[in-house]
Coordinates of C-alpha atoms in Angstrom, one line a residue:
M270 CA -6.5 -19.9 -1.3
G271 CA -3.7 -21.4 0.9
I272 CA -2.9 -18.1 2.5
L273 CA -2.1 -17.5 6.2
F274 CA -1.5 -14.3 8.1
G275 CA 0.3 -13.6 11.3
H276 CA 2.1 -10.8 13.2
K277 CA 4.2 -9.9 10.1
G278 CA 1.2 -10.1 7.8
A279 CA -1.4 -8.6 10.0
T280 CA -5.0 -8.5 8.9
A281 CA -7.8 -6.1 9.9
F282 CA -11.4 -7.1 9.8
F283 CA -14.3 -4.7 9.1
D284 CA -18.0 -4.8 9.6
G285 CA -18.8 -4.4 5.9
K286 CA -17.5 -3.5 2.5
E287 CA -18.3 0.2 3.0
D288 CA -16.1 0.4 6.1
L289 CA -13.4 -1.5 4.3
F290 CA -13.3 0.9 1.4
M291 CA -13.5 3.9 3.6
Y292 CA -10.5 2.7 5.6
L293 CA -8.6 1.9 2.5
G294 CA -9.2 5.4 1.2
Y295 CA -8.2 6.8 4.5
A296 CA -5.1 4.7 4.9
N297 CA -3.9 5.8 1.5
S298 CA -4.6 9.5 1.9
N299 CA -2.1 12.2 2.7
I300 CA -3.9 12.9 6.0
F301 CA -3.2 9.4 7.2
N302 CA 0.5 9.7 6.0
I303 CA 1.0 12.7 8.3
I304 CA -0.8 11.1 11.2
K305 CA 1.2 7.9 10.8
H306 CA 4.5 9.7 11.0
L307 CA 3.3 11.7 14.1
L308 CA 2.1 8.8 16.1
F309 CA 4.2 5.8 15.1
T310 CA 8.0 6.0 14.7
G311 CA 8.8 2.2 14.5
L312 CA 9.4 0.2 11.4
S313 CA 6.3 -2.1 11.9
F314 CA 2.7 -1.0 11.6
T315 CA -0.1 -3.2 12.8
A316 CA -3.9 -3.3 12.6
G317 CA -4.0 -2.1 16.1
N318 CA -2.0 1.0 15.1
L319 CA -4.6 1.7 12.4
Q320 CA -7.4 1.4 15.0
D321 CA -5.6 4.0 17.2
T322 CA -5.6 6.7 14.5
P323 CA -8.3 9.4 14.6
F324 CA -10.6 8.0 11.9
I325 CA -13.9 9.7 11.5
H326 CA -16.4 7.0 11.0
A327 CA -18.6 8.0 8.0
S328 CA -19.7 6.6 4.7
Y329 CA -19.2 8.6 1.6
E330 CA -20.4 7.1 -1.6
S331 CA -18.0 9.3 -3.6
I332 CA -14.9 7.9 -1.7
I333 CA -16.1 4.3 -1.9
Q334 CA -16.5 4.7 -5.6
L335 CA -13.1 6.2 -6.0
V336 CA -11.4 3.5 -3.9
Q337 CA -13.2 0.7 -5.9
D338 CA -12.0 2.3 -9.1
C339 CA -8.4 2.5 -7.8
I340 CA -8.6 -1.2 -6.8
S341 CA -9.9 -2.1 -10.3
I342 CA -7.1 -0.3 -12.1
A343 CA -4.4 -1.7 -9.8
K344 CA -5.8 -5.3 -10.3
Q345 CA -5.8 -4.9 -14.1
D346 CA -2.2 -3.9 -13.9
W347 CA -1.3 -6.8 -11.6
D348 CA -3.2 -9.4 -13.6
A349 CA -1.6 -8.2 -16.9
H350 CA 1.7 -9.9 -15.7
E351 CA 2.1 -13.7 -15.9
T352 CA 3.3 -13.9 -12.3
S353 CA -0.2 -13.1 -11.2
W354 CA -2.4 -16.0 -10.2
D355 CA -5.2 -14.5 -12.3
F356 CA -3.1 -13.8 -15.4
K357 CA -5.2 -14.6 -18.5
V358 CA -3.4 -13.4 -21.6
N359 CA -0.6 -11.1 -22.6
P360 CA -1.9 -7.5 -23.0
L361 CA -0.6 -7.1 -26.6
I362 CA -2.6 -10.2 -27.6
S363 CA -5.6 -8.7 -25.9
E364 CA -5.2 -5.5 -27.9
A365 CA -5.0 -7.4 -31.1
R366 CA -8.3 -9.2 -30.2
N367 CA -10.1 -6.1 -29.1
L368 CA -8.8 -3.6 -31.6
P369 CA -11.6 -2.9 -34.1
K370 CA -10.7 -2.7 -37.8
E371 CA -11.3 1.0 -37.7
A372 CA -10.1 2.3 -34.4
S373 CA -9.1 5.9 -33.6
V374 CA -6.3 7.0 -31.4
F375 CA -4.6 10.3 -30.9
K376 CA -2.1 11.4 -33.5
D377 CA -0.4 14.7 -33.3
K378 CA -1.0 16.9 -36.4
R379 CA 1.4 19.6 -35.4
E380 CA 4.6 17.8 -34.5
D381 CA 6.3 15.7 -37.1
D382 CA 8.5 14.0 -34.5
F383 CA 5.5 12.2 -33.1
E384 CA 4.6 10.2 -36.2
I385 CA 2.7 7.7 -34.1
L386 CA 1.4 8.0 -30.6
F387 CA 4.6 9.1 -29.0
P388 CA 6.8 6.0 -29.4
D389 CA 9.0 7.2 -26.5
L390 CA 7.1 9.9 -24.7
V391 CA 3.4 10.1 -23.9
R392 CA 2.1 13.2 -22.3
C393 CA -0.9 12.8 -20.0
D394 CA -2.5 16.0 -21.2
A395 CA -6.1 16.8 -20.5
N396 CA -6.3 18.8 -23.8
L397 CA -4.7 16.1 -25.9
S398 CA -7.9 15.0 -27.6
E399 CA -8.7 18.5 -28.7
R400 CA -5.6 18.8 -30.9
M401 CA -5.2 15.3 -32.2
G402 CA -6.7 13.5 -35.1
P403 CA -7.7 9.9 -35.7
K404 CA -5.4 7.2 -37.0
V405 CA -6.7 3.8 -38.1
L406 CA -5.0 1.0 -36.1
E407 CA -4.6 -2.5 -37.6
P408 CA -5.0 -5.5 -35.3
T409 CA -2.4 -7.4 -37.5
S410 CA 0.3 -4.9 -36.5
I411 CA 2.2 -5.3 -33.2
E412 CA 3.2 -1.7 -33.5
D413 CA -0.5 -0.6 -33.7
C414 CA -1.3 -2.9 -30.7
F415 CA 1.5 -1.1 -28.9
I416 CA -0.1 2.2 -29.7
S417 CA -3.5 1.1 -28.3
F418 CA -1.8 -0.5 -25.3
R419 CA 0.1 2.7 -24.4
K420 CA -3.0 4.9 -24.9
R421 CA -5.1 2.6 -22.7
W422 CA -2.5 2.5 -19.9
T423 CA -1.7 6.2 -20.1
E424 CA -5.4 6.9 -19.5
L425 CA -5.5 4.4 -16.6
F426 CA -2.4 6.0 -15.1
R427 CA -3.9 9.4 -15.4
Q428 CA -7.2 8.2 -13.9
L429 CA -5.5 6.5 -11.0
H430 CA -3.6 9.7 -10.2
Q431 CA -6.7 11.8 -10.5
N432 CA -8.6 9.4 -8.2
E433 CA -5.9 9.5 -5.5
E434 CA -6.0 13.3 -5.6
S435 CA -9.8 13.3 -5.3
I436 CA -9.6 10.9 -2.3
N437 CA -7.1 13.3 -0.6
E438 CA -9.5 16.2 -1.3
E439 CA -12.4 14.3 0.2
F440 CA -10.6 13.5 3.4
I441 CA -9.2 17.0 3.6
N442 CA -12.7 18.3 3.6
I443 CA -13.9 15.7 6.1
Y444 CA -11.2 16.7 8.5
G445 CA -11.5 20.5 7.8
L446 CA -7.8 20.9 6.9
Q447 CA -8.3 22.9 3.7
D448 CA -5.9 25.6 4.9
E449 CA -3.2 23.1 6.1
L450 CA -3.0 20.5 3.3
D451 CA -3.4 20.2 -0.4
S452 CA -4.5 17.2 -2.4
R453 CA -1.6 16.9 -4.8
V454 CA 0.0 13.5 -5.4
D455 CA 3.4 13.1 -6.9
F456 CA 3.2 11.1 -10.2
R457 CA 6.1 9.0 -8.9
D458 CA 3.8 7.6 -6.2
I459 CA 1.5 6.1 -8.7
T460 CA 2.2 2.4 -8.4
I461 CA 1.1 0.8 -11.6
L462 CA 3.4 -0.1 -14.5
Q463 CA 6.1 -0.8 -12.0
Q464 CA 7.7 -3.8 -13.6
G465 CA 9.9 -1.6 -15.8
E466 CA 7.2 -0.6 -18.4
I467 CA 7.6 3.1 -17.8
S468 CA 10.0 5.7 -16.3
I469 CA 8.7 9.0 -15.1
D470 CA 10.8 11.8 -16.6
A471 CA 9.4 15.0 -15.2
D472 CA 6.4 16.9 -14.0
D473 CA 5.0 19.9 -15.8
V474 CA 2.0 22.1 -15.7
D475 CA 0.2 19.9 -18.2
G476 CA 0.7 16.6 -16.5
V477 CA 3.4 13.9 -16.5
V478 CA 5.8 12.6 -19.1
L479 CA 5.9 8.8 -19.2
I480 CA 8.8 7.3 -20.9
W481 CA 7.7 3.9 -22.3
N482 CA 10.3 1.2 -22.1
N483 CA 9.2 -0.7 -25.2
D484 CA 11.8 -3.4 -24.7
V485 CA 10.3 -4.4 -21.4
I486 CA 6.8 -4.9 -22.9
I487 CA 8.2 -6.9 -25.8
K488 CA 10.2 -9.1 -23.4
Q489 CA 7.0 -9.8 -21.5
L490 CA 5.4 -10.8 -24.9
I491 CA 8.3 -13.1 -25.7
S492 CA 8.0 -14.8 -22.3
Y493 CA 4.3 -15.4 -23.1
M494 CA 5.2 -16.8 -26.5
V495 CA 7.4 -19.4 -24.8
G496 CA 4.6 -20.2 -22.4
V497 CA 2.2 -20.8 -25.3
W498 CA 4.6 -23.2 -27.1
M499 CA 5.3 -25.0 -23.9
G500 CA 1.6 -25.5 -23.3
R501 CA 1.5 -23.4 -20.2
Y502 CA -1.0 -21.1 -21.9
R503 CA -3.2 -21.4 -25.0
L504 CA -4.2 -18.6 -27.4
D505 CA -7.7 -20.0 -27.7
R506 CA -8.3 -20.2 -23.9
P507 CA -7.6 -17.7 -21.1
G508 CA -5.3 -18.5 -18.2
L509 CA -3.2 -21.5 -17.2
N510 CA -3.4 -24.6 -19.4
V511 CA -0.8 -27.2 -18.5
A512 CA 1.2 -27.1 -15.2
H513 CA 1.8 -30.8 -14.6
P514 CA 3.9 -33.6 -16.2
D515 CA 0.9 -35.7 -17.5
P516 CA -1.2 -33.3 -19.7
T517 CA -4.3 -34.7 -21.2
E518 CA -5.0 -35.0 -25.0
E519 CA -7.4 -32.1 -24.7
E520 CA -4.7 -29.9 -23.0
M521 CA -2.2 -30.8 -25.7
A522 CA -4.5 -30.6 -28.7
S523 CA -3.4 -28.4 -31.6
Y524 CA -5.7 -25.5 -32.5
Q525 CA -6.4 -22.8 -35.0
Y526 CA -5.8 -19.2 -34.3
G527 CA -5.2 -15.7 -35.8
P528 CA -6.2 -13.9 -39.0
D529 CA -5.1 -16.8 -41.2
N530 CA -6.7 -19.4 -39.0
A531 CA -3.2 -21.0 -38.7
T532 CA -2.5 -24.2 -36.7
L533 CA -0.5 -24.0 -33.5
V534 CA 1.0 -27.3 -32.3
I535 CA 2.1 -27.3 -28.6
D536 CA 5.7 -28.6 -28.2
D537 CA 5.4 -32.3 -27.5
D538 CA 8.2 -32.7 -25.0
A539 CA 8.3 -29.1 -23.5
I540 CA 11.9 -28.8 -24.6
I541 CA 12.9 -25.8 -26.7
P542 CA 16.5 -25.5 -27.9
I543 CA 18.2 -22.1 -28.0
L544 CA 20.7 -22.7 -30.8
P545 CA 22.1 -20.7 -33.8
T546 CA 20.0 -20.2 -36.9
G547 CA 20.5 -23.2 -39.2
A548 CA 20.5 -25.8 -36.4
P549 CA 18.2 -28.7 -37.4
F550 CA 15.3 -28.0 -35.1
E551 CA 11.9 -26.6 -36.0
D552 CA 11.3 -25.7 -32.4
N553 CA 14.4 -23.6 -32.0
L554 CA 13.4 -20.6 -29.9
T555 CA 14.1 -18.0 -32.6
E556 CA 11.9 -20.0 -35.0
C557 CA 9.2 -20.3 -32.3
I558 CA 9.0 -16.6 -31.9
A559 CA 8.8 -16.1 -35.7
N560 CA 6.1 -18.7 -36.0
F561 CA 4.1 -17.3 -33.0
V562 CA 4.1 -13.8 -34.7
R563 CA 3.0 -15.4 -38.0
I564 CA 0.1 -17.2 -36.3
A565 CA -1.1 -14.5 -33.9
W566 CA -0.8 -11.5 -36.2
G567 CA -0.8 -13.1 -39.7
E568 CA 1.7 -14.1 -42.3
E569 CA 1.3 -11.0 -44.4
S570 CA 2.5 -8.7 -41.6
Q571 CA 5.1 -11.1 -40.1
T572 CA 8.2 -9.4 -41.5
D573 CA 7.1 -5.9 -40.3
N574 CA 6.2 -7.3 -36.9
L575 CA 9.5 -9.1 -36.5
N576 CA 11.3 -5.9 -37.5
F577 CA 9.3 -4.0 -34.9
I578 CA 10.2 -6.5 -32.2
E579 CA 13.9 -6.2 -33.0
Q580 CA 13.6 -2.4 -33.0
C581 CA 12.1 -2.5 -29.5
L582 CA 14.7 -4.9 -28.3
G583 CA 17.5 -2.9 -29.9
K584 CA 19.1 -6.1 -31.2
K585 CA 18.3 -9.2 -33.3
I586 CA 15.8 -11.6 -31.9
E587 CA 18.4 -14.4 -32.1
D588 CA 20.9 -12.3 -30.0
Y589 CA 18.3 -11.7 -27.4
V590 CA 17.2 -15.3 -26.9
Q591 CA 20.8 -16.5 -27.0
K592 CA 22.2 -14.0 -24.4
D593 CA 19.4 -12.4 -22.4
F594 CA 16.1 -14.3 -22.4
W595 CA 16.8 -16.7 -19.6
K596 CA 18.3 -14.0 -17.4
D597 CA 15.2 -11.9 -17.9
H598 CA 13.0 -14.9 -17.1
K599 CA 14.9 -15.7 -14.0
K600 CA 14.6 -12.1 -12.8
M601 CA 10.8 -12.1 -13.6
Y602 CA 10.3 -15.1 -11.5
Q603 CA 12.6 -13.9 -8.7
N604 CA 15.1 -16.8 -9.0
R605 CA 12.3 -19.3 -9.1
P606 CA 12.2 -19.9 -12.9
I607 CA 9.7 -22.2 -14.4
Y608 CA 11.8 -22.7 -17.6
W609 CA 15.1 -24.3 -16.7
L610 CA 18.2 -23.8 -18.9
F611 CA 20.2 -26.9 -19.8
S612 CA 23.5 -25.5 -20.9
S613 CA 27.1 -26.6 -21.6
K614 CA 29.9 -24.6 -19.9
K615 CA 30.1 -21.7 -22.4
G616 CA 26.6 -22.1 -23.9
A617 CA 27.6 -24.0 -27.1
F618 CA 24.4 -26.0 -26.4
K619 CA 21.4 -24.6 -24.6
A620 CA 17.8 -25.7 -24.2
L621 CA 14.8 -24.6 -22.2
V622 CA 12.7 -27.1 -20.3
Y623 CA 9.3 -26.3 -18.8
V624 CA 9.7 -27.6 -15.2
H625 CA 6.0 -28.3 -14.7
R626 CA 6.1 -30.9 -17.5
M627 CA 9.4 -32.5 -16.5
H628 CA 9.5 -36.2 -15.7
P629 CA 12.3 -38.6 -14.9
Y630 CA 13.2 -39.1 -18.6
T631 CA 13.3 -35.5 -19.6
V632 CA 17.1 -35.3 -19.3
E633 CA 17.4 -38.3 -21.5
Q634 CA 15.2 -36.6 -24.1
V635 CA 17.4 -33.5 -24.0
R636 CA 20.4 -35.8 -24.6
T637 CA 19.1 -37.9 -27.4
R638 CA 16.6 -35.7 -29.2
Y639 CA 18.6 -32.5 -29.1
L640 CA 22.3 -32.7 -27.9
L641 CA 23.3 -35.7 -29.9
K642 CA 21.5 -34.5 -33.0
Y643 CA 23.1 -31.0 -32.6
M644 CA 26.5 -32.6 -32.2
D645 CA 26.1 -34.5 -35.4
W646 CA 25.1 -31.3 -37.2
I647 CA 28.1 -29.2 -36.0
R648 CA 30.4 -32.1 -36.9
S649 CA 29.0 -32.2 -40.4
E650 CA 29.3 -28.4 -40.7
A651 CA 32.9 -28.6 -39.6
Q652 CA 33.7 -31.4 -42.0
R653 CA 32.1 -29.4 -44.9
L654 CA 34.5 -26.6 -44.2
E655 CA 37.5 -28.9 -43.6
I656 CA 37.1 -30.3 -47.1
R657 CA 37.8 -26.8 -48.5
D658 CA 40.5 -26.0 -45.9
A659 CA 42.9 -24.4 -48.4
D660 CA 40.2 -22.2 -49.9
L661 CA 38.6 -20.9 -46.7
T662 CA 38.0 -17.2 -46.2
T663 CA 39.0 -15.6 -43.0
A664 CA 35.3 -15.6 -41.8
E665 CA 35.0 -19.3 -42.7
R666 CA 38.2 -20.2 -40.9
R667 CA 36.9 -18.4 -37.8
R668 CA 33.7 -20.3 -38.0
L669 CA 35.6 -23.6 -38.4
D670 CA 37.6 -22.8 -35.2
R671 CA 34.3 -22.0 -33.4
L672 CA 32.7 -25.3 -34.6
R673 CA 35.7 -27.3 -33.4
S674 CA 35.5 -25.6 -30.0
D675 CA 31.8 -26.2 -29.8
I676 CA 32.2 -29.9 -30.6
E677 CA 34.7 -30.3 -27.7
E678 CA 32.4 -28.4 -25.4
C679 CA 29.3 -30.4 -26.3
E680 CA 31.2 -33.7 -26.0
E681 CA 32.2 -32.8 -22.4
Y682 CA 28.6 -31.7 -21.7
H683 CA 27.3 -34.9 -23.1
E684 CA 29.4 -37.0 -20.6
R685 CA 27.9 -35.0 -17.7
L686 CA 24.4 -35.1 -19.1
Q687 CA 24.5 -38.8 -19.6
V688 CA 25.4 -39.5 -16.0
V689 CA 22.4 -37.5 -14.8
A690 CA 20.1 -39.0 -17.4
E691 CA 20.8 -42.5 -16.2
Q692 CA 19.6 -41.6 -12.7
A693 CA 16.1 -40.7 -14.0
I694 CA 15.7 -38.2 -11.3
P695 CA 12.0 -37.5 -10.3
I696 CA 11.1 -34.0 -9.1
D697 CA 8.5 -32.9 -6.5
L698 CA 7.5 -29.3 -6.9
D699 CA 6.1 -29.2 -3.4
N700 CA 9.7 -29.0 -2.3
G701 CA 10.2 -25.8 -4.2
I702 CA 12.1 -24.7 -7.3
P703 CA 15.6 -24.4 -5.7
A704 CA 15.5 -27.8 -4.0
N705 CA 14.5 -29.5 -7.2
H706 CA 16.9 -27.5 -9.4
A707 CA 19.8 -28.6 -7.1
L708 CA 19.1 -32.2 -7.9
F709 CA 20.4 -31.8 -11.4
G710 CA 23.8 -30.3 -10.5
D711 CA 25.9 -28.5 -13.1
I712 CA 23.9 -29.6 -16.2
L713 CA 21.6 -26.6 -15.4
T714 CA 22.6 -23.0 -15.4
K715 CA 22.8 -21.8 -11.8
L716 CA 20.0 -19.8 -10.2
K717 CA 22.4 -17.3 -8.6

């Protein structure tokens, strides 16, 4: 796998899987936490330190089963994010695929405020199923996929918490410390859904209150949408599709998907402009999002689904992609973005480029296919208003001023872009994202 370990990434070896799982359960128990603080006061903790702790060598099938279940839940959570090597598909797409046409979830009959399955708060309540009724979920509704997603992960969160308390209880019994320790685990120590999907509000006697940050989940979906259009992923196949500059015909082939069996055509140059509505590009990012929703969830529900996305974002889709998408992408990839942002000084012109499909002539394609075409369009828009100069409304005059300013900005950016395009700079991703990004200077938005 290309992984090494050393003194700062120490590795312990075990005689068999049973020993491994027993040690994992032990090392994550509250007993071990106390022993660790008693015996080791330094910042580092090695495999030797683990060996020095008073571990009772025994094999308990119940503990092994609990540990395996915890690993499975944690791996599901890790692999649900596209930064995982084993990422397959966005979870909301999975929900749409797996959701039967008549699926039941819990819907509160008593509280009118919870019209659907707690859009903001979900209580992990053991008695929930006893006082809830069924609601039919539609696989063509992103909102219903959300409901199914939240229900699934609320149950997994609760199961992981229960498992960890059970592991504590098992080891407390093994060590005979029933009078000294209890098995309780703070809900805040449950380490799934830790990329902003939830916040934990408070503990109560019934369980935990999870506050679902719907905007985070929708932003992850939008990131996946961009990946699908760029060819990084395909809806009809799991996992990575294209991550190199010379994709094959098979990798780039269009395909049918969704309830309408609609055709999805992968972007031919891996360049997606981020420009205002009305700009003369079918692959403008706002349009890409709308088309993805239409293909994946169906044309009939497209308007409702786009409205739901905007409701979750708390703003218009166009505002999000113009102002926030790349910042969120850069943060997701920890300042090693795979989509680079070509941008003029104040953002009058912006375009995303998928770095894994970049070649020495990509910059020239940004210039000729997008920037020059966009400059022609804003000039024609400005001329159309200038013809009616005397009759312009206040709003139209403000737009004309903005267009004139954008023209100047784009002309200045074109001069810089042309200089770099003429160099036909090749990239070598073995040198890392920052080193390659620096080759293009100020035609790209800075990483920091």
